Coordinates of C-alpha atoms in Angstrom, one line a residue:
X1 CA 0.6 -6.1 -27.9
X2 CA -2.5 -8.1 -27.2
X3 CA -4.0 -10.5 -24.9
X4 CA -5.0 -11.3 -21.4
X5 CA -2.2 -9.6 -19.6
X6 CA -2.6 -6.2 -21.2
X7 CA -3.5 -4.0 -18.4
X8 CA -0.7 -4.6 -16.0
X9 CA 2.8 -3.6 -15.3
X10 CA 4.9 -6.7 -15.1
X11 CA 6.2 -8.2 -11.9
X12 CA 7.1 -11.8 -11.2
X13 CA 7.1 -13.9 -8.1
X14 CA 9.2 -17.0 -7.6
X15 CA 8.7 -19.1 -10.7
X16 CA 8.0 -22.7 -11.0
X17 CA 5.0 -25.1 -10.9
X18 CA 3.5 -26.4 -7.8
X19 CA 3.7 -30.1 -7.6
X20 CA 0.0 -30.6 -7.9
X21 CA -0.2 -28.9 -11.3
X22 CA 2.3 -31.2 -13.2
X23 CA -0.6 -33.0 -14.9
X24 CA -3.6 -31.2 -13.7
X25 CA -4.1 -32.1 -10.0
X26 CA -2.9 -35.1 -7.9
X27 CA -5.0 -37.3 -5.8
X28 CA -5.5 -36.6 -2.1
X29 CA -4.7 -39.6 0.1
X30 CA -6.8 -38.5 3.1
X31 CA -10.1 -39.5 1.6
X32 CA -11.7 -41.6 -1.1
X33 CA -11.1 -40.4 -4.6
X34 CA -14.2 -38.5 -5.8
X35 CA -16.2 -39.4 -8.8
X36 CA -17.4 -37.0 -11.4
X37 CA -20.9 -37.4 -10.0
X38 CA -19.8 -36.6 -6.4
X39 CA -17.8 -33.6 -7.6
X40 CA -20.9 -32.3 -9.4
X41 CA -23.0 -32.9 -6.4
X42 CA -20.5 -31.1 -4.2
X43 CA -20.6 -28.1 -6.6
X44 CA -24.4 -28.1 -6.7
X45 CA -25.0 -28.7 -3.0
X46 CA -24.9 -25.1 -2.1
X47 CA -28.0 -23.0 -2.1
X48 CA -26.4 -19.6 -2.7
X49 CA -23.3 -19.9 -4.8
X50 CA -22.7 -16.1 -4.9
X51 CA -22.5 -15.9 -1.1
X52 CA -20.3 -19.0 -0.8
X53 CA -17.6 -17.9 -3.2
X54 CA -17.6 -14.2 -2.7
X55 CA -15.1 -13.8 0.1
X56 CA -12.7 -16.4 -1.1
X57 CA -12.8 -14.9 -4.6
X58 CA -12.3 -11.4 -3.5
X59 CA -9.6 -12.2 -0.9
X60 CA -7.6 -14.7 -3.0
X61 CA -4.1 -13.3 -3.4
X62 CA -1.3 -14.0 -5.8
X63 CA 1.1 -13.8 -2.9
X64 CA -0.5 -16.8 -1.2
X65 CA 2.5 -18.9 0.0
X66 CA 1.0 -21.9 -1.7
X67 CA 1.2 -20.2 -5.1
X68 CA 4.7 -21.0 -6.3
X69 CA 4.0 -19.5 -9.7
X70 CA 4.5 -16.2 -11.5
X71 CA 1.6 -13.8 -11.5
X72 CA 1.0 -10.1 -12.1
X73 CA 1.2 -8.4 -8.8
X74 CA -0.2 -5.0 -9.6
X75 CA -2.4 -4.1 -6.6
X76 CA -5.4 -3.3 -8.7
X77 CA -5.3 -6.5 -10.7
X78 CA -8.2 -9.0 -10.7
X79 CA -6.3 -11.4 -13.1
X80 CA -6.0 -15.0 -11.9
X81 CA -4.1 -16.7 -14.6
X82 CA -0.3 -17.2 -14.3
X83 CA 2.5 -16.0 -16.5
X84 CA 4.2 -19.4 -17.0
X85 CA 5.2 -20.8 -20.4
X86 CA 2.2 -23.1 -20.6
X87 CA -0.2 -20.2 -20.3
X88 CA 1.7 -18.3 -23.0
X89 CA 1.3 -21.3 -25.3
X90 CA -2.4 -21.3 -24.6
X91 CA -2.6 -17.7 -25.6
X92 CA -0.8 -18.5 -28.9
X93 CA -3.5 -21.1 -29.6
X94 CA -6.2 -18.5 -28.7
X95 CA -4.9 -16.0 -31.2
X96 CA -5.4 -18.5 -34.0
X97 CA -9.1 -18.8 -33.1
X98 CA -9.4 -15.5 -35.0
X99 CA -8.1 -16.2 -38.5
X100 CA -8.6 -19.0 -41.0
X101 CA -5.7 -18.1 -43.2
X102 CA -2.5 -20.0 -42.8
X103 CA 0.6 -17.9 -43.6
X104 CA 3.5 -19.3 -45.5
X105 CA 5.4 -20.0 -42.3
X106 CA 2.5 -22.2 -41.1
X107 CA 2.4 -20.4 -37.8
X108 CA 0.3 -22.3 -35.3
X109 CA -1.6 -19.2 -34.1
X110 CA -3.3 -18.9 -37.5
X111 CA -5.4 -21.9 -37.1
X112 CA -8.3 -21.0 -34.4
X113 CA -10.5 -16.4 -33.5
X114 CA -10.1 -16.0 -37.9
X115 CA -11.7 -19.5 -38.1
X116 CA -14.4 -17.8 -36.1
X117 CA -14.1 -14.2 -37.3
X118 CA -12.4 -14.7 -40.6
X119 CA -9.8 -11.9 -40.2
X120 CA -7.2 -10.5 -37.8
X121 CA -8.5 -7.0 -38.4
X122 CA -12.3 -6.4 -38.4
X123 CA -12.4 -2.6 -38.4
X124 CA -12.9 -1.3 -42.0
X125 CA -9.5 0.3 -42.4
X126 CA -9.2 2.2 -45.7
X127 CA -6.2 1.9 -47.9
X128 CA -5.0 -1.4 -46.4
X129 CA -1.4 -1.1 -47.6
X130 CA -1.0 2.3 -46.1
X131 CA 1.7 2.5 -43.4
X132 CA 0.0 2.7 -40.0
X133 CA 1.1 2.9 -36.4
X134 CA -0.6 0.1 -34.5
X135 CA -1.0 -0.4 -30.7
X136 CA -1.9 -3.9 -29.4
X137 CA -3.0 -3.4 -25.8
X138 CA -2.2 -6.5 -23.7
X139 CA -0.1 -8.1 -26.3
X140 CA 1.0 -11.1 -24.2
X141 CA 3.4 -13.0 -26.4
X142 CA 2.9 -10.9 -29.5
X143 CA 1.2 -13.5 -31.7
X144 CA -1.5 -11.2 -32.9
X145 CA 0.9 -8.5 -34.1
X146 CA 3.0 -11.1 -35.9
X147 CA -0.2 -12.5 -37.5
X148 CA -1.1 -9.0 -38.8
X149 CA 2.5 -8.6 -40.0
X150 CA 2.4 -11.9 -41.9
X151 CA -1.0 -11.3 -43.4
X152 CA 0.7 -8.7 -45.7
X153 CA -2.3 -6.5 -45.7
X154 CA -1.0 -3.6 -43.5
X155 CA 2.4 -2.0 -43.6
X156 CA 2.8 -0.7 -40.1
X157 CA 4.8 0.4 -37.1
X158 CA 3.9 -1.8 -34.1
X159 CA 3.8 -1.1 -30.4
X160 CA 2.5 -3.0 -27.5
X161 CA 2.8 -3.7 -23.8
X162 CA 4.2 -7.1 -23.1
X163 CA 4.4 -9.6 -20.2
X164 CA 6.8 -12.4 -20.7
X165 CA 10.3 -12.8 -22.2
X166 CA 10.3 -9.4 -24.0
X167 CA 13.7 -10.1 -25.4
X168 CA 12.3 -12.8 -27.6
X169 CA 9.6 -10.6 -29.1
X170 CA 9.4 -7.9 -31.7
X171 CA 12.2 -9.5 -33.7
X172 CA 10.0 -10.5 -36.6
X173 CA 7.4 -7.7 -37.0
X174 CA 9.6 -5.0 -35.5
X175 CA 7.3 -4.3 -32.5
X176 CA 8.4 -1.9 -29.8
X177 CA 7.7 -3.5 -26.4
X178 CA 6.4 -1.1 -23.7
X179 CA 5.0 -1.9 -20.2
X180 CA 1.8 -0.1 -19.2
X181 CA -1.5 -0.2 -17.3
X182 CA -4.6 0.5 -19.4
X183 CA -6.7 0.7 -16.3
X184 CA -4.7 3.7 -15.3
X185 CA -3.0 5.6 -18.1
X186 CA -1.2 4.2 -21.2
X187 CA 2.4 5.4 -21.5
X188 CA 1.7 7.2 -24.8
X189 CA 0.8 10.8 -25.8
X190 CA -2.6 11.7 -27.2
X191 CA -3.4 11.0 -30.9
X192 CA -0.4 8.7 -31.5
X193 CA -1.9 5.6 -33.2
X194 CA -3.9 4.9 -36.4
X195 CA -5.4 1.7 -35.1
X196 CA -5.6 0.3 -31.5
X197 CA -6.5 -3.3 -30.9
X198 CA -7.3 -5.0 -27.6
X199 CA -8.6 -8.5 -26.9
X200 CA -9.4 -11.1 -24.2
X201 CA -9.1 -8.9 -21.2
X202 CA -12.4 -9.8 -19.5
X203 CA -10.5 -11.4 -16.6
X204 CA -8.1 -8.5 -16.3
X205 CA -10.2 -5.4 -16.2
X206 CA -12.7 -4.7 -13.4
X207 CA -16.2 -4.0 -14.5
X208 CA -16.3 -0.5 -13.3
X209 CA -13.0 0.3 -15.3
X210 CA -14.3 -0.5 -18.8
X211 CA -15.6 3.0 -19.6
X212 CA -12.2 4.4 -18.5
X213 CA -10.3 1.8 -20.6
X214 CA -12.3 2.7 -23.7
X215 CA -11.6 6.4 -23.2
X216 CA -7.9 5.6 -22.8
X217 CA -7.9 3.7 -26.1
X218 CA -9.6 6.7 -27.7
X219 CA -7.1 9.1 -26.2
X220 CA -4.1 7.6 -27.8
X221 CA -5.8 7.1 -31.2
X222 CA -5.6 9.7 -33.9
X223 CA -8.7 11.5 -35.2
X224 CA -10.1 9.2 -38.0
X225 CA -8.3 6.2 -36.5
X226 CA -10.0 3.1 -35.3
X227 CA -10.2 1.1 -32.0
X228 CA -11.2 -2.5 -32.0
X229 CA -11.9 -4.9 -29.1
X230 CA -12.5 -8.6 -29.2
X231 CA -13.9 -10.2 -26.0
X232 CA -15.7 -13.1 -24.4
X233 CA -17.6 -13.1 -21.2
X234 CA -16.3 -16.5 -20.4
X235 CA -19.9 -17.9 -20.1
X236 CA -20.7 -21.3 -21.5
X237 CA -23.9 -21.7 -23.5
X238 CA -25.9 -24.9 -23.5
X239 CA -24.1 -26.1 -20.4
X240 CA -25.5 -29.2 -18.6
X241 CA -24.4 -31.5 -15.8
X242 CA -20.8 -31.0 -14.7
X243 CA -20.3 -28.3 -17.3
X244 CA -23.1 -26.2 -15.8
X245 CA -21.9 -26.9 -12.2
X246 CA -18.4 -25.7 -13.1
X247 CA -19.6 -22.7 -15.2
X248 CA -22.1 -21.5 -12.6
X249 CA -19.5 -21.5 -9.8
X250 CA -16.7 -20.0 -12.1
X251 CA -19.1 -17.1 -13.1
X252 CA -19.9 -16.4 -9.4
X253 CA -16.2 -16.5 -8.4
X254 CA -15.2 -14.2 -11.3
X255 CA -18.1 -11.8 -10.6
X256 CA -17.1 -11.6 -6.9
X257 CA -13.5 -10.9 -8.1
X258 CA -14.8 -7.9 -10.1
X259 CA -14.9 -9.2 -13.7
X260 CA -17.8 -8.2 -16.0
X261 CA -19.3 -11.6 -16.7
X262 CA -21.8 -10.0 -19.0
X263 CA -19.2 -8.3 -21.1
X264 CA -20.5 -9.7 -24.4
X265 CA -23.8 -7.9 -23.9
X266 CA -22.3 -4.8 -22.2
X267 CA -19.3 -4.0 -24.5
X268 CA -21.4 -2.6 -27.4
X269 CA -23.2 -0.4 -24.9
X270 CA -19.9 0.8 -23.4
X271 CA -18.7 1.6 -27.0
X272 CA -21.9 3.3 -28.0
X273 CA -21.8 5.5 -24.9
X274 CA -18.4 7.0 -26.0
X275 CA -19.0 10.5 -27.4
X276 CA -15.7 10.4 -29.4
X277 CA -16.6 7.3 -31.5
X278 CA -18.6 7.1 -34.7
X279 CA -19.2 4.4 -37.3
X280 CA -19.4 1.8 -34.5
X281 CA -20.2 -1.8 -35.4
X282 CA -20.0 -5.3 -33.9
X283 CA -19.9 -9.0 -34.9
X284 CA -20.7 -11.9 -32.6
X285 CA -19.7 -15.5 -33.1
X286 CA -20.4 -18.7 -31.1
X287 CA -17.4 -21.0 -30.9
X288 CA -18.2 -24.7 -30.3
X289 CA -16.6 -26.5 -27.3
X290 CA -15.4 -30.0 -28.1
X291 CA -17.5 -30.5 -31.2
X292 CA -17.9 -28.9 -34.7
X293 CA -14.6 -30.0 -36.1
X294 CA -11.1 -28.6 -35.6
X295 CA -12.1 -25.3 -34.2
X296 CA -14.2 -27.0 -31.5
X297 CA -11.4 -29.4 -30.6
X298 CA -8.8 -26.6 -30.4
X299 CA -11.2 -24.4 -28.3
X300 CA -11.9 -27.2 -25.9
X301 CA -8.1 -27.6 -25.4
X302 CA -7.9 -23.8 -24.8
X303 CA -10.6 -23.9 -22.2
X304 CA -9.3 -27.1 -20.4
X305 CA -5.9 -25.4 -20.1
X306 CA -7.4 -22.2 -18.7
X307 CA -9.3 -24.3 -16.1
X308 CA -6.0 -26.0 -15.0
X309 CA -4.0 -22.7 -15.0
X310 CA -6.6 -20.9 -13.0
X311 CA -6.8 -23.8 -10.5
X312 CA -5.0 -22.0 -7.7
X313 CA -7.8 -19.5 -7.5
X314 CA -10.8 -21.6 -8.6
X315 CA -10.4 -24.6 -6.4
X316 CA -10.3 -22.3 -3.4
X317 CA -13.3 -20.3 -4.6
X318 CA -15.2 -23.6 -5.2
X319 CA -14.3 -24.9 -1.7
X320 CA -12.9 -28.1 -3.2
X321 CA -9.8 -30.3 -2.7
X322 CA -7.6 -30.5 -5.7
X323 CA -8.8 -34.0 -6.7
X324 CA -12.4 -33.0 -6.4
X325 CA -11.7 -30.0 -8.6
X326 CA -10.0 -32.1 -11.1
X327 CA -12.9 -34.5 -11.4
X328 CA -15.3 -31.6 -11.9
X329 CA -13.1 -30.3 -14.7
X330 CA -13.0 -33.8 -16.2
X331 CA -16.8 -34.0 -16.1
X332 CA -17.3 -30.5 -17.6
X333 CA -15.0 -31.2 -20.6
X334 CA -16.8 -34.5 -21.2
X335 CA -20.2 -32.8 -21.2
X336 CA -19.3 -30.0 -23.7
X337 CA -19.8 -32.1 -26.9
X338 CA -22.8 -34.0 -25.5
X339 CA -24.8 -30.8 -25.0
X340 CA -23.3 -28.9 -28.0
X341 CA -21.8 -26.3 -25.5
X342 CA -20.4 -23.1 -26.9
X343 CA -18.9 -19.8 -25.9
X344 CA -19.8 -16.4 -27.4
X345 CA -17.2 -13.9 -28.5
X346 CA -17.9 -10.4 -29.7
X347 CA -15.8 -7.9 -31.8
X348 CA -16.7 -4.2 -31.5
X349 CA -15.0 -1.3 -33.3
X350 CA -15.5 2.4 -33.9
X351 CA -13.8 5.3 -35.6
X352 CA -12.4 8.1 -33.4
X353 CA -13.6 11.7 -33.8
X354 CA -12.1 14.6 -31.8

């Protein structure tokens, strides 16, 4: 099914929250509490951000003894977000960014990427009521599949690879839960699916692996079927002050970790380079952060949560104490609406020919 955890086989470490993450980050008693201004100054007071964060970003490990949380532990993983329940709830919120239709059950996930994109399915599938076999790569908690199911537009058989509490999933839409690694080989034969969907894996797939991932999606798709990807680079547009200080260092850390921080620009090129795709198209949207009404408020909540959940990695990469990191986060979130900050997402799709 689809979201950030798509590419990995599942393995958990000892679960539970570290004490400092109960409400963000606790104060350090060894030194004076930082202000937002001092945190911004600390973030900016390095002449070469790429050099400073590179080793810490590359070497950070999910088996760090201080990380008393559940992570993916596949050796090839670059993913830095945990598998805890709070992160799964954030992903549910993120799914709703895609469709502005509320289903009869009032599912929460139908409220935010349809507000931006207007639909759960952007590829121009013909005969929308035709029964199809769908694969959602990186399905996380399965919310996208259930959203497609409740939309009533596609009668389908569903598959996905899942990461958390699989016993609780697939009960509504009938999805079959399968573990797999799209950066290696999906556990499906060639030409199995009519429609393959993947989203929000920029933090999961190393930059050099994207061409392979696309070819793997194509491999399991039937001739005439469609693949669709919805992604963000994680970059913040119109960032100023604390927002820019945080964004610049986060981009440098994720780049050092191996992520494609230019994915919004690169993904259409990756797709167009695939010889087995035709009728390719794309749609880009800018989602406001903390302004622009409900969608901006919800997306700001999503981004704030991601900043907290990735704190084990980012505060080390930034070279900050936990309270200093918390102040920088606070300042960044406060600056978003002031500068009309936004994040760009892109949907790209194509039809398979073999």
